[in-house]
Coordinates of C-alpha atoms and ligand atoms in Angstrom, one line a residue:
M1 CA -1.0 128.7 -28.7
N2 CA -3.7 127.1 -26.6
I3 CA -7.4 126.7 -27.1
H4 CA -10.4 126.0 -25.0
E5 CA -11.8 122.5 -24.2
Y6 CA -15.0 123.0 -26.2
Q7 CA -13.0 124.2 -29.2
A8 CA -10.6 121.2 -29.0
K9 CA -13.5 118.9 -28.8
Q10 CA -15.1 120.5 -31.8
L11 CA -11.9 120.1 -33.7
L12 CA -11.5 116.5 -32.7
K13 CA -15.1 115.7 -33.5
G14 CA -14.3 116.8 -37.1
Y15 CA -11.8 113.9 -37.2
G16 CA -14.4 111.5 -35.9
A17 CA -13.6 111.5 -32.2
P18 CA -16.4 110.5 -29.8
V19 CA -17.4 113.6 -27.8
A20 CA -20.5 114.4 -25.9
E21 CA -23.1 116.9 -27.2
G22 CA -22.5 120.3 -25.7
V23 CA -23.0 124.0 -26.1
A24 CA -20.6 126.9 -25.3
I25 CA -22.1 129.9 -23.7
F26 CA -20.8 133.4 -23.0
S27 CA -23.6 134.8 -20.7
A28 CA -26.0 133.3 -18.1
D29 CA -29.0 134.2 -20.3
E30 CA -27.9 131.5 -22.8
A31 CA -27.7 128.7 -20.1
E32 CA -31.4 127.6 -20.2
A33 CA -31.6 127.2 -23.9
A34 CA -28.2 125.4 -24.0
A35 CA -29.2 122.9 -21.2
K36 CA -32.7 122.3 -22.9
S37 CA -31.0 121.4 -26.1
L38 CA -29.2 118.5 -24.4
P39 CA -30.9 115.1 -23.7
G40 CA -30.3 115.2 -19.9
P41 CA -31.0 114.0 -17.2
L42 CA -27.3 114.7 -16.2
Y43 CA -25.7 118.0 -17.3
V44 CA -22.1 119.1 -16.7
V45 CA -21.3 122.8 -16.5
K46 CA -17.6 123.3 -17.3
S47 CA -15.5 126.5 -16.9
Q48 CA -13.6 127.3 -20.0
I49 CA -10.2 128.7 -19.1
H50 CA -6.8 127.8 -20.5
A51 CA -5.8 125.8 -17.4
G52 CA -6.4 122.3 -16.1
G53 CA -7.5 121.1 -12.7
R54 CA -10.8 123.0 -13.0
G55 CA -12.8 120.3 -11.3
K56 CA -10.8 120.7 -8.1
G57 CA -10.5 124.5 -8.5
K58 CA -12.0 127.1 -6.2
F59 CA -13.8 130.3 -7.0
T60 CA -12.2 133.3 -5.2
E61 CA -15.4 135.2 -4.8
L62 CA -17.6 132.3 -3.6
G63 CA -16.0 131.1 -0.4
P64 CA -14.3 127.8 0.5
D65 CA -17.5 125.7 0.5
A66 CA -18.6 126.5 -3.1
K67 CA -18.3 123.8 -5.7
G68 CA -15.4 123.8 -8.2
G69 CA -15.1 124.8 -11.9
V70 CA -16.7 121.6 -13.3
R71 CA -20.1 120.9 -11.9
L72 CA -22.7 118.2 -12.3
A73 CA -26.4 119.3 -12.6
F74 CA -29.4 117.0 -12.4
S75 CA -31.9 119.4 -14.0
V76 CA -32.0 122.3 -16.4
E77 CA -32.7 124.6 -13.4
E78 CA -29.7 123.4 -11.5
A79 CA -27.5 123.9 -14.6
V80 CA -28.7 127.4 -15.0
A81 CA -28.0 128.1 -11.3
H82 CA -24.5 126.9 -11.7
A83 CA -23.9 129.0 -14.8
K84 CA -25.1 132.1 -13.0
E85 CA -22.8 131.4 -10.1
M86 CA -19.7 130.6 -12.1
L87 CA -19.7 133.2 -15.0
G88 CA -17.6 136.3 -14.3
N89 CA -16.0 134.8 -11.2
T90 CA -12.3 133.9 -10.7
L91 CA -11.3 130.3 -10.7
V92 CA -8.0 129.3 -9.0
T93 CA -6.6 125.9 -9.9
A94 CA -3.3 124.1 -9.5
Q95 CA -2.4 125.5 -12.9
T96 CA -3.6 129.1 -12.9
G97 CA -1.3 130.5 -10.1
E98 CA -2.7 132.3 -7.1
A99 CA -4.4 135.1 -9.2
G100 CA -6.6 132.6 -10.9
K101 CA -8.5 133.2 -14.2
Q102 CA -11.8 134.9 -14.8
V103 CA -14.4 132.5 -16.2
N104 CA -16.0 134.2 -19.3
R105 CA -17.2 131.1 -21.1
L106 CA -18.9 128.0 -20.0
Y107 CA -19.4 124.7 -21.8
I108 CA -22.7 122.9 -20.9
E109 CA -22.3 119.3 -21.8
D110 CA -24.3 116.1 -21.7
G111 CA -23.3 114.0 -18.6
A112 CA -21.6 110.7 -19.1
D113 CA -22.2 107.5 -17.2
I114 CA -18.5 106.8 -16.3
E115 CA -17.2 103.3 -15.7
R116 CA -13.4 104.1 -15.9
E117 CA -11.3 107.2 -16.3
L118 CA -8.1 106.7 -18.3
Y119 CA -5.2 109.0 -19.4
L120 CA -4.2 109.5 -23.0
S121 CA -1.9 112.1 -24.5
L122 CA 0.2 112.9 -27.6
L123 CA 3.3 115.0 -27.4
V124 CA 6.6 115.6 -29.2
D125 CA 9.1 113.3 -27.6
R126 CA 12.4 115.1 -28.0
S127 CA 14.5 112.1 -27.0
T128 CA 13.3 110.0 -29.9
G129 CA 12.4 112.9 -32.2
K130 CA 9.0 111.4 -32.7
V131 CA 5.4 112.0 -31.8
A132 CA 4.7 109.8 -28.8
F133 CA 1.6 108.5 -27.0
V134 CA 1.5 108.6 -23.2
A135 CA -1.1 106.2 -21.8
S136 CA -2.1 105.3 -18.3
T137 CA -5.0 103.5 -16.6
E138 CA -4.8 106.2 -13.9
G139 CA -6.9 108.9 -15.6
G140 CA -8.8 111.8 -14.3
M141 CA -6.1 112.8 -11.9
D142 CA -2.7 114.6 -11.8
I143 CA -0.5 112.6 -14.3
E144 CA 2.7 114.2 -12.8
A145 CA 1.8 112.5 -9.5
V146 CA 1.3 109.2 -11.2
A147 CA 4.6 109.6 -13.0
E148 CA 6.4 110.2 -9.7
H149 CA 4.8 107.6 -7.5
T150 CA 3.8 104.8 -9.9
P151 CA 5.8 105.3 -13.1
E152 CA 5.2 101.6 -14.1
K153 CA 1.6 102.6 -14.7
I154 CA 2.5 104.9 -17.6
L155 CA 3.3 103.7 -21.1
T156 CA 5.2 106.0 -23.5
L157 CA 5.0 104.8 -27.1
P158 CA 6.8 106.7 -29.9
I159 CA 5.2 106.5 -33.3
D160 CA 7.2 106.0 -36.5
P161 CA 6.4 108.9 -38.7
A162 CA 6.8 106.7 -41.8
T163 CA 4.0 104.3 -40.8
G164 CA 1.8 106.4 -38.4
V165 CA -0.1 104.4 -35.8
T166 CA 0.1 100.7 -36.8
D167 CA -2.3 98.0 -35.7
A168 CA 0.4 96.7 -33.4
D169 CA 0.8 100.2 -31.8
A170 CA -3.0 100.4 -31.3
D171 CA -3.1 96.9 -29.8
K172 CA -0.3 97.9 -27.4
L173 CA -2.1 101.1 -26.3
A174 CA -5.4 99.3 -25.9
S175 CA -3.9 96.5 -23.8
S176 CA -1.9 98.9 -21.6
L177 CA -5.2 100.7 -20.9
E178 CA -6.7 97.3 -20.1
L179 CA -9.4 97.7 -22.8
A180 CA -11.2 94.8 -24.3
G181 CA -14.1 94.0 -26.6
K182 CA -16.0 96.9 -28.2
S183 CA -14.2 99.5 -26.0
A184 CA -10.8 98.3 -27.4
D185 CA -12.1 98.4 -30.9
Q186 CA -13.4 101.9 -30.6
A187 CA -10.3 103.1 -28.7
K188 CA -8.0 101.8 -31.5
G189 CA -9.9 104.0 -34.0
V190 CA -9.5 106.9 -31.6
F191 CA -5.7 106.5 -31.3
K192 CA -5.4 106.7 -35.1
L193 CA -7.6 109.8 -35.5
L194 CA -5.9 111.6 -32.6
Y195 CA -2.5 111.0 -34.2
K196 CA -3.8 112.3 -37.6
A197 CA -5.2 115.4 -36.0
F198 CA -2.0 116.0 -34.1
V199 CA 0.2 115.8 -37.1
E200 CA -2.1 117.6 -39.6
K201 CA -2.8 120.5 -37.2
D202 CA 0.8 120.9 -36.0
M203 CA -0.1 120.4 -32.4
S204 CA 2.6 120.3 -29.7
L205 CA 0.4 118.7 -27.1
L206 CA -2.9 116.9 -27.1
E207 CA -4.1 115.6 -23.8
I208 CA -7.2 113.7 -23.1
N209 CA -7.6 113.4 -19.3
P210 CA -9.8 111.6 -18.8
F211 CA -10.4 109.4 -21.8
I212 CA -13.4 107.4 -20.5
V213 CA -15.1 104.0 -20.8
M214 CA -18.8 104.4 -20.1
K215 CA -21.1 101.9 -18.4
N216 CA -22.3 100.7 -21.9
G217 CA -18.7 100.0 -23.0
D218 CA -18.5 103.0 -25.4
V219 CA -15.4 105.2 -25.1
R220 CA -15.4 109.0 -25.0
V221 CA -13.1 112.0 -25.0
L222 CA -14.3 113.7 -21.8
D223 CA -11.6 116.5 -21.5
A224 CA -9.3 117.8 -24.1
K225 CA -6.3 120.1 -23.9
V226 CA -4.6 121.2 -27.1
S227 CA -1.5 123.4 -27.7
F228 CA -0.3 124.3 -31.2
D229 CA 3.2 124.9 -32.4
G230 CA 3.3 128.7 -32.8
N231 CA 5.8 128.5 -35.6
A232 CA 3.3 126.6 -37.7
L233 CA 0.2 128.8 -37.1
F234 CA 0.7 130.6 -40.5
R235 CA -0.6 127.5 -42.2
H236 CA -3.6 127.1 -40.0
P237 CA -5.8 130.2 -40.2
D238 CA -8.7 128.1 -38.9
V239 CA -6.7 127.5 -35.7
V240 CA -5.7 131.1 -35.4
E241 CA -9.4 132.0 -35.4
L242 CA -9.8 130.1 -32.1
R243 CA -7.3 132.2 -30.3
D244 CA -8.7 133.8 -27.1
L245 CA -6.6 136.9 -26.4
T246 CA -8.1 137.4 -23.0
E247 CA -6.3 134.2 -21.9
E248 CA -2.9 135.4 -23.0
D249 CA -0.3 137.6 -21.3
E250 CA -0.7 141.2 -22.6
K251 CA 3.0 141.6 -22.9
E252 CA 3.3 138.5 -25.0
I253 CA 0.4 139.7 -27.3
E254 CA 2.2 143.0 -27.8
A255 CA 5.5 141.3 -28.5
S256 CA 3.9 139.1 -31.1
K257 CA 2.6 142.2 -32.9
W258 CA 6.2 143.3 -33.3
D259 CA 7.4 139.8 -34.1
L260 CA 9.5 139.7 -31.0
A261 CA 10.4 136.4 -29.4
Y262 CA 9.2 137.2 -25.8
V263 CA 8.3 135.0 -22.9
A264 CA 7.3 136.5 -19.6
L265 CA 9.0 134.9 -16.6
D266 CA 8.7 135.3 -12.8
G267 CA 12.0 137.2 -11.9
N268 CA 12.8 140.9 -11.6
I269 CA 15.6 141.5 -14.1
G270 CA 14.2 142.5 -17.6
C271 CA 16.5 141.3 -20.4
M272 CA 16.8 142.6 -24.0
V273 CA 19.1 140.5 -26.0
N274 CA 19.7 139.7 -29.7
G275 CA 19.9 136.0 -30.6
A276 CA 18.1 133.2 -28.8
G277 CA 21.3 131.5 -27.7
L278 CA 22.7 134.7 -26.2
A279 CA 19.3 135.4 -24.6
M280 CA 19.5 131.9 -22.9
A281 CA 23.0 132.5 -21.8
T282 CA 22.1 135.9 -20.4
M283 CA 19.3 134.3 -18.3
D284 CA 21.7 131.6 -17.1
I285 CA 24.3 134.1 -16.0
I286 CA 21.7 136.2 -14.2
K287 CA 20.8 133.1 -12.3
L288 CA 24.4 132.2 -11.6
Y289 CA 24.8 135.6 -9.8
G290 CA 21.7 134.8 -7.7
A291 CA 18.9 136.7 -9.4
E292 CA 16.0 135.7 -11.7
P293 CA 15.2 137.0 -15.2
A294 CA 11.8 138.7 -15.7
N295 CA 11.6 137.6 -19.3
F296 CA 13.2 136.0 -22.3
L297 CA 13.5 138.5 -25.2
D298 CA 15.3 138.0 -28.5
V299 CA 15.0 141.2 -30.6
G300 CA 16.3 139.3 -33.6
G301 CA 19.0 139.9 -36.1
G302 CA 17.9 142.9 -38.1
A303 CA 15.8 144.8 -35.6
S304 CA 14.8 148.4 -36.5
K305 CA 14.9 151.3 -34.0
E306 CA 11.1 151.1 -33.7
K307 CA 11.3 147.4 -32.8
V308 CA 13.9 148.0 -30.2
T309 CA 11.8 150.7 -28.8
A310 CA 8.7 148.4 -28.6
A311 CA 10.8 145.8 -26.9
F312 CA 12.1 148.2 -24.3
K313 CA 8.5 149.4 -23.6
I314 CA 7.3 145.9 -23.1
I315 CA 10.0 145.2 -20.6
T316 CA 9.4 148.4 -18.6
A317 CA 5.7 147.9 -18.6
D318 CA 6.1 144.9 -16.3
P319 CA 5.8 146.2 -12.7
A320 CA 7.9 143.2 -11.5
V321 CA 11.0 144.5 -13.4
K322 CA 13.4 146.1 -10.9
G323 CA 16.4 146.4 -13.3
I324 CA 17.1 146.0 -17.0
L325 CA 20.0 144.3 -18.7
V326 CA 20.6 145.1 -22.4
N327 CA 23.0 142.6 -23.9
I328 CA 23.8 143.0 -27.6
F329 CA 26.4 141.3 -29.7
G330 CA 26.2 143.3 -32.9
G331 CA 26.7 141.0 -35.9
I332 CA 23.9 141.8 -38.3
M333 CA 22.4 144.0 -35.6
R334 CA 24.2 147.2 -35.2
C335 CA 25.1 148.6 -31.8
D336 CA 24.2 152.1 -32.8
V337 CA 20.7 151.1 -33.8
I338 CA 20.2 149.4 -30.4
A339 CA 21.6 152.4 -28.6
E340 CA 19.2 154.8 -30.5
G341 CA 16.3 152.5 -29.8
V342 CA 17.0 152.3 -26.1
I343 CA 17.4 156.1 -25.8
A344 CA 14.2 156.7 -27.7
A345 CA 12.3 154.3 -25.5
V346 CA 13.7 155.8 -22.3
K347 CA 12.8 159.3 -23.5
D348 CA 9.3 158.1 -24.3
V349 CA 8.5 156.0 -21.2
G350 CA 11.0 157.2 -18.6
L351 CA 13.4 155.0 -16.7
N352 CA 12.7 154.3 -13.1
V353 CA 15.0 151.3 -12.6
P354 CA 18.7 150.7 -13.1
L355 CA 19.8 149.9 -16.7
V356 CA 23.0 148.1 -17.6
V357 CA 24.0 148.1 -21.2
R358 CA 26.6 145.8 -22.7
L359 CA 27.4 146.3 -26.4
E360 CA 29.9 144.5 -28.5
G361 CA 30.4 144.1 -32.2
T362 CA 29.5 146.1 -35.3
R363 CA 29.7 149.9 -34.7
V364 CA 30.2 149.4 -31.0
A365 CA 32.1 152.7 -30.6
E366 CA 29.3 154.6 -32.1
G367 CA 26.8 152.8 -29.9
K368 CA 28.6 153.6 -26.7
K369 CA 29.1 157.2 -27.8
I370 CA 25.3 157.6 -28.3
I371 CA 24.6 156.2 -24.8
D372 CA 27.4 158.2 -23.1
E373 CA 26.2 161.5 -24.7
S374 CA 22.5 160.8 -24.0
G375 CA 22.8 162.1 -20.4
L376 CA 20.9 159.1 -19.2
N377 CA 21.9 157.2 -16.1
V378 CA 23.1 154.1 -17.8
I379 CA 25.6 151.7 -16.3
S380 CA 27.9 150.4 -19.1
A381 CA 29.5 147.0 -18.9
D382 CA 32.4 145.4 -20.9
D383 CA 31.4 141.8 -21.1
L384 CA 28.6 139.4 -20.1
D385 CA 30.1 138.5 -16.8
D386 CA 30.6 142.2 -15.8
A387 CA 27.1 143.1 -17.0
A388 CA 25.3 140.4 -15.0
Q389 CA 27.2 141.2 -11.8
K390 CA 26.4 144.9 -12.3
I391 CA 22.7 144.5 -12.8
V392 CA 22.3 142.0 -10.0
A393 CA 24.2 144.3 -7.7
A394 CA 22.1 147.3 -8.7
V395 CA 18.8 145.4 -8.2
N396 CA 19.8 144.0 -4.8
G397 CA 20.8 147.5 -3.8
Ligands
LIG1 P1 -10.3 119.3 -15.3 O1 -9.3 118.4 -15.7 O2 -9.9 120.7 -15.6 O3 -10.6 119.2 -13.8 P2 -12.3 117.7 -16.6 O4 -13.0 118.0 -17.9 O5 -11.2 116.6 -16.7 O6 -11.7 119.0 -16.0 O7 -13.4 117.3 -15.5 C1 -13.1 116.9 -14.2 C2 -13.9 115.7 -13.9 O8 -15.3 115.9 -14.0 C3 -13.6 114.5 -14.8 O9 -12.5 113.7 -14.4 C4 -14.9 113.7 -14.7 O10 -14.9 112.9 -13.5 C5 -16.0 114.8 -14.5 N1 -16.6 115.2 -15.7 C6 -16.2 116.0 -16.6 N2 -17.0 116.1 -17.7 C7 -18.0 115.2 -17.5 C8 -19.1 114.8 -18.3 N3 -19.5 115.3 -19.4 N4 -19.9 113.8 -17.7 C9 -19.6 113.3 -16.4 N5 -18.6 113.7 -15.7 C10 -17.8 114.6 -16.2
LIG2 MG1 -9.1 116.9 -17.0

């Protein structure tokens, strides 16, 4: 689960992080009071969407010469003018995809006098099984490009969970960021508090780009992107409250209501599978035969008929889906329950694309019989290989 920059800054401020003063607004009427509450003379008006690259982004409705999604303003009036122009429009950035995202919230923030822009993040490093810092002097820009062209400018530092961030770790990070004096002293405190926040709140990513040094030597968290581990949200009701459903895929929201493990993807073959491993294998084999899956969907072990129906509806609601592959290995899950769910869903929402069903395992004969006697135009398959070839052939005409 992701949150907005202003929410992330609020959360980190609670841990003692240095962040600028700022006010989040939802309508242009609030802009003047928000800007007036800040010290000035420099204000920054920042689009709040769940995507980075906002500064270099473009508003679809405003033409190629308009300014981007993060704008400097040198007076309250200018800040208000920016807010009026930005709110309600669609911002396209390198991370939003072509469709872009509508800007419904802005953050008006005190402007910083920037000396240097650095990069600092925390993530779960799967190779070491630890939380690791990633630090670079090349902040404010695309870190993927830095990793590709000048990887020597990036330090990855895994943290021992038994000790947390040690003084030696903090020294290493500060020196790799070429920090000295009071900037280094402040930054070392920030490293420790960021690690504490990351672990306590079960984050999966915490990215500060840029982490800045100001002209007066103070450091500041200037941008903040935070993702949380969805499996740990049950113990963070305060985090769940920050969820902005308008930023999430509707199909994924519906799936989460039914406790279905669903991820929307870019292809055109909808998949309904039981078990995460089998779901992954099903996506792989679809790719092997030259097509792309439209989603990952694991209906789980003991799914009810209602849950299967909901899953099927989510798949068919996606206009990109040109064919559906149901692949069930009934162990705990019974094939006849799946068959009933599929039939109920088809009767409810109709079926306008080819459907291939492969059933195996518990009560497979009953399941196949239900499908055969349904009168529906279902292509049945015997094994995974056969099923994948049949759905790819059906979709490709
Ligand atoms: P994004 O990464 O989505 O483009 P950032 O928050 O990183 O958004 O802002 C982009 C750039 O705008 C920053 O690298 C920085 O140069 C400038 N900027 C952002 N916030 C401020 C601020 N409060 N004061 C001064 N400059 C800012
Ligand atoms: Mg940024």
